[in-house]
Amino acid sequence: RTEAPQRGTAKAYSGLYKREFTEEGCEIRIAKDEKKRPLLTINGLPVTDWCEQKWKQLINRNRSQRL
């Protein structure tokens, strides 16, 4: 069973990027992975993928500000 999505502010710390990422007004849901284990998703992405996406956005924003 997939939990009903909640809307709110997502805040997650990534040890890989050593940074906390935050986004307001996003959809947060607990879904099931392939092995039927609980999986936290933010805007439809697993937390690890969401952090990677936020990191890439941060890098691209910093690059464009330098130009």
CSV table of C-alpha atoms in Angstrom, one decimal:
chain,number,residue,atom,x,y,z
A,1,ARG,CA,0.0,0.0,0.0
A,2,THR,CA,1.3,3.4,-1.0
A,3,GLU,CA,0.7,6.2,1.5
A,4,ALA,CA,-1.2,9.3,0.4
A,5,PRO,CA,1.1,12.1,-0.6
A,6,GLN,CA,1.7,15.0,1.7
A,7,ARG,CA,2.5,18.5,0.5
A,8,GLY,CA,5.0,20.5,2.4
A,9,THR,CA,8.7,21.5,2.9
A,10,ALA,CA,11.2,18.7,2.3
A,11,LYS,CA,14.6,18.9,4.0
A,12,ALA,CA,17.2,16.2,3.7
A,13,TYR,CA,20.9,16.0,4.5
A,14,SER,CA,23.1,14.2,2.1
A,15,GLY,CA,26.3,12.7,3.5
A,16,LEU,CA,27.6,12.3,-0.1
A,17,TYR,CA,27.3,16.0,-0.8
A,18,LYS,CA,27.8,17.0,2.9
A,19,ARG,CA,24.9,19.5,2.5
A,20,GLU,CA,21.3,19.9,3.5
A,21,PHE,CA,18.8,20.4,0.7
A,22,THR,CA,15.5,22.1,1.2
A,23,GLU,CA,12.5,22.6,-1.1
A,24,GLU,CA,9.1,24.1,-0.3
A,25,GLY,CA,5.7,23.1,-1.7
A,26,CYS,CA,6.8,19.6,-2.7
A,27,GLU,CA,5.0,16.2,-2.7
A,28,ILE,CA,6.4,13.8,0.0
A,29,ARG,CA,5.3,10.2,-0.1
A,30,ILE,CA,6.2,6.8,1.3
A,31,ALA,CA,6.2,4.3,-1.5
A,32,LYS,CA,7.4,0.7,-1.9
A,33,ASP,CA,10.5,-0.3,-3.7
A,34,GLU,CA,11.0,-3.4,-5.9
A,35,LYS,CA,11.5,-5.5,-2.7
A,36,LYS,CA,8.3,-4.0,-1.1
A,37,ARG,CA,10.4,-2.0,1.4
A,38,PRO,CA,9.3,1.5,2.4
A,39,LEU,CA,10.9,4.2,0.2
A,40,LEU,CA,10.7,8.0,0.9
A,41,THR,CA,10.1,10.0,-2.2
A,42,ILE,CA,10.1,13.7,-2.8
A,43,ASN,CA,8.4,14.9,-6.0
A,44,GLY,CA,8.3,11.3,-7.2
A,45,LEU,CA,12.1,10.7,-6.7
A,46,PRO,CA,13.8,8.6,-4.1
A,47,VAL,CA,15.6,10.9,-1.6
A,48,THR,CA,19.0,10.0,-2.9
A,49,ASP,CA,18.0,10.9,-6.5
A,50,TRP,CA,16.3,14.1,-5.2
A,51,CYS,CA,19.5,15.2,-3.4
A,52,GLU,CA,21.5,14.5,-6.6
A,53,GLN,CA,19.0,16.6,-8.6
A,54,LYS,CA,19.2,19.5,-6.1
A,55,TRP,CA,23.1,19.2,-6.2
A,56,LYS,CA,23.1,19.5,-10.0
A,57,GLN,CA,20.7,22.5,-9.8
A,58,LEU,CA,23.0,24.2,-7.3
A,59,ILE,CA,26.2,23.6,-9.4
A,60,ASN,CA,24.4,24.8,-12.6
A,61,ARG,CA,23.2,27.9,-10.8
A,62,ASN,CA,26.7,28.7,-9.5
A,63,ARG,CA,28.2,28.2,-12.9
A,64,SER,CA,25.7,30.5,-14.6
A,65,GLN,CA,26.3,33.2,-11.9
A,66,ARG,CA,30.1,33.1,-12.7
A,67,LEU,CA,29.5,33.8,-16.4
